[in-house]
Amino acid sequence: MKKKKIPLYVKILIGMGLGLIWGLSAQALGLVEFTRDWIKPWGDIFIRALKLIAMPLIIFSLIDGVSNLSDVSKLSRIGGRTIALYLMTTVLAVALGLVLVNIIRPGKLLSEERRESLRATYASELDEKVVTAHELGGSGPLQPVVDIVPDNFFNSASSNSNMLQIIFFSILFGVAMILTKSEKIAPVKAFFDGGNQIVLKIVDIIMLYAPLGVFALLASLNIDGELMMALGTYSLNVVLGLAIMIFLVYPSILRIFTRMKPLTFYKGILPAQMLAFSTSSSAATLPVTMDCVEKNLGVAEEISSFTLPLGATINMDGTAIHQGVSAVFIAQAFGIDLTLTQQLTILLTAVLASIGAAAVPGAGIIMLVIVLEAVGLDPLGLALILAVDRPLDMMRTVVNVTGDATVSVVVANSENSLNTPTGEPAAPVS
Ligand code: ASP
């Protein structure tokens, strides 16, 4: 009798469920220490493996993808569209967050005592975050642009936080390959083509370990029920914004610009979403996002290899919503009524902060310091929301990854580079 194979995403779901159950019962049964010492490391191994492959993946797939483009004008067209769409969705996301938080007004629900105790509990952890944010924001206005250009390839490639620099170099390399009309580069092309296939195979191998990895990650989260309740309305506010993006905004964008059914899209992207949820890192999820978008959604590699690494780095719609809601929530909790100009400042800085946030766990909350300071709010306000940040981070990362995939599908469709899973090209709607 033939044994039926359980699909990988089902195994990952089971791993997540069991991990959550373990995490909750570990606290009740006093197994927190045991979990930290003996279970969490297996999750760390999983994240390390994903991060390990991120840099080679960007280099190989971007150089392979760009050098496969027929000409440079195609690249600039794709680039322009991608960046415009990324910006548009991010602005929309912050605006949505701001509208919701002004209607729901969760900050008015906190009692003075509660605020004080939260401040006291988190003050020291907070100092660290404020220092990091200042280090990040301490240079001139054009510094982020300067930072995109690396001054040494090996230095950049040695840290995952330099992804934009590596993207820059890989695009430059790929463009030079297109422009070099010589037979001599044929072996180089073959090298990157073959290397790319190998890297993708490594991703498949790592993913076999995913069910155990996500179990260990979720099992070692300390979820504090009481605080979750205290900050419930704020969290629900963020979650509502994220849900509107997932269930309304992205499906509408897909409907307007492509013929892909939202259900097809979500079925295809689900493994990446689950991983985003478990790892809280769009960078760690990137290999799987690329895999899903190419294999399940039919986006051509020349598009996905460009749009997705860029999106993982600069397009964070979930983070943007979170920044908007959190800044206003903190103002409300401090009893400060923000003017329209201040809210517009939040909109602008939150867009920039989400672009600047690294695609790693907790990056969004560090960047929030900059948003708060832009409107003159005490960064200590972060203490109010620190306790619930991890679960919200997990959810906003799902939105970040989904936003990247949506834009990738739209751009592929506009270039006639989208093959539906059944194989027919999905022509743009005229
Ligand atoms: N964890 C998020 C990500 O990697 C960033 C954030 O903290 O909002 O996409």
PDB file of N, CA and C and ligand atoms in Angstrom, residues 280-283 316 319 357-365 393 396-397 400, ligand 1:
ATOM      1  N   SER A 280       9.795  35.676  12.962  1.00  0.00           N
ATOM      2  CA  SER A 280       9.726  37.144  13.100  1.00  0.00           C
ATOM      3  C   SER A 280      10.812  37.827  12.291  1.00  0.00           C
ATOM      4  N   SER A 281      11.203  37.254  11.203  1.00  0.00           N
ATOM      5  CA  SER A 281      12.257  37.891  10.415  1.00  0.00           C
ATOM      6  C   SER A 281      12.012  37.701   8.918  1.00  0.00           C
ATOM      7  N   SER A 282      11.804  38.807   8.220  1.00  0.00           N
ATOM      8  CA  SER A 282      11.604  38.678   6.768  1.00  0.00           C
ATOM      9  C   SER A 282      12.881  38.220   6.097  1.00  0.00           C
ATOM     10  N   ALA A 283      14.038  38.568   6.684  1.00  0.00           N
ATOM     11  CA  ALA A 283      15.298  38.148   6.065  1.00  0.00           C
ATOM     12  C   ALA A 283      15.458  36.636   6.163  1.00  0.00           C
ATOM     13  N   MET A 316       8.148  47.116   4.341  1.00  0.00           N
ATOM     14  CA  MET A 316       7.618  46.502   5.558  1.00  0.00           C
ATOM     15  C   MET A 316       6.285  47.148   5.914  1.00  0.00           C
ATOM     16  N   THR A 319       5.248  46.456   9.613  1.00  0.00           N
ATOM     17  CA  THR A 319       6.030  47.295  10.520  1.00  0.00           C
ATOM     18  C   THR A 319       5.508  48.734  10.463  1.00  0.00           C
ATOM     19  N   ALA A 357      14.178  49.864   8.789  1.00  0.00           N
ATOM     20  CA  ALA A 357      14.229  48.775   9.777  1.00  0.00           C
ATOM     21  C   ALA A 357      14.871  47.537   9.164  1.00  0.00           C
ATOM     22  N   ALA A 358      15.726  46.897   9.929  1.00  0.00           N
ATOM     23  CA  ALA A 358      16.331  45.653   9.448  1.00  0.00           C
ATOM     24  C   ALA A 358      15.273  44.556   9.489  1.00  0.00           C
ATOM     25  N   ALA A 359      15.446  43.552   8.622  1.00  0.00           N
ATOM     26  CA  ALA A 359      14.433  42.498   8.548  1.00  0.00           C
ATOM     27  C   ALA A 359      14.686  41.415   9.584  1.00  0.00           C
ATOM     28  N   VAL A 360      14.841  41.822  10.819  1.00  0.00           N
ATOM     29  CA  VAL A 360      15.124  40.871  11.905  1.00  0.00           C
ATOM     30  C   VAL A 360      14.142  41.099  13.048  1.00  0.00           C
ATOM     31  N   PRO A 361      14.026  40.125  13.969  1.00  0.00           N
ATOM     32  CA  PRO A 361      13.072  40.294  15.062  1.00  0.00           C
ATOM     33  C   PRO A 361      13.332  41.563  15.866  1.00  0.00           C
ATOM     34  N   GLY A 362      12.263  42.280  16.165  1.00  0.00           N
ATOM     35  CA  GLY A 362      12.367  43.428  17.047  1.00  0.00           C
ATOM     36  C   GLY A 362      12.932  44.692  16.404  1.00  0.00           C
ATOM     37  N   ALA A 363      13.229  44.653  15.110  1.00  0.00           N
ATOM     38  CA  ALA A 363      13.816  45.836  14.474  1.00  0.00           C
ATOM     39  C   ALA A 363      12.837  47.003  14.484  1.00  0.00           C
ATOM     40  N   GLY A 364      11.563  46.689  14.264  1.00  0.00           N
ATOM     41  CA  GLY A 364      10.550  47.737  14.167  1.00  0.00           C
ATOM     42  C   GLY A 364      10.492  48.583  15.428  1.00  0.00           C
ATOM     43  N   ILE A 365      10.568  47.941  16.559  1.00  0.00           N
ATOM     44  CA  ILE A 365      10.415  48.685  17.805  1.00  0.00           C
ATOM     45  C   ILE A 365      11.629  49.570  18.075  1.00  0.00           C
ATOM     46  N   ASP A 393       5.205  41.389  16.543  1.00  0.00           N
ATOM     47  CA  ASP A 393       6.301  41.290  15.578  1.00  0.00           C
ATOM     48  C   ASP A 393       6.077  40.082  14.661  1.00  0.00           C
ATOM     49  N   ARG A 396       3.310  41.125  12.285  1.00  0.00           N
ATOM     50  CA  ARG A 396       3.631  42.147  11.274  1.00  0.00           C
ATOM     51  C   ARG A 396       4.622  41.604  10.255  1.00  0.00           C
ATOM     52  N   THR A 397       5.455  40.644  10.701  1.00  0.00           N
ATOM     53  CA  THR A 397       6.385  40.056   9.734  1.00  0.00           C
ATOM     54  C   THR A 397       5.627  39.274   8.653  1.00  0.00           C
ATOM     55  N   ASN A 400       4.604  41.850   6.286  1.00  0.00           N
ATOM     56  CA  ASN A 400       5.772  42.317   5.510  1.00  0.00           C
ATOM     57  C   ASN A 400       6.058  41.383   4.337  1.00  0.00           C
TER      58      ASN A 400
HETATM   59  N1  ASP B   1      10.534  41.568  12.347  1.00  0.00           N
HETATM   60  C1  ASP B   1      10.173  42.387  11.215  1.00  0.00           C
HETATM   61  C2  ASP B   1      10.679  41.774   9.940  1.00  0.00           C
HETATM   62  O1  ASP B   1      11.690  41.119   9.919  1.00  0.00           O
HETATM   63  C3  ASP B   1      10.672  43.782  11.353  1.00  0.00           C
HETATM   64  C4  ASP B   1       9.998  44.428  12.526  1.00  0.00           C
HETATM   65  O2  ASP B   1      10.481  44.303  13.645  1.00  0.00           O
HETATM   66  O3  ASP B   1       8.942  45.046  12.335  1.00  0.00           O
HETATM   67  O4  ASP B   1      10.074  41.924   8.902  1.00  0.00           O
END
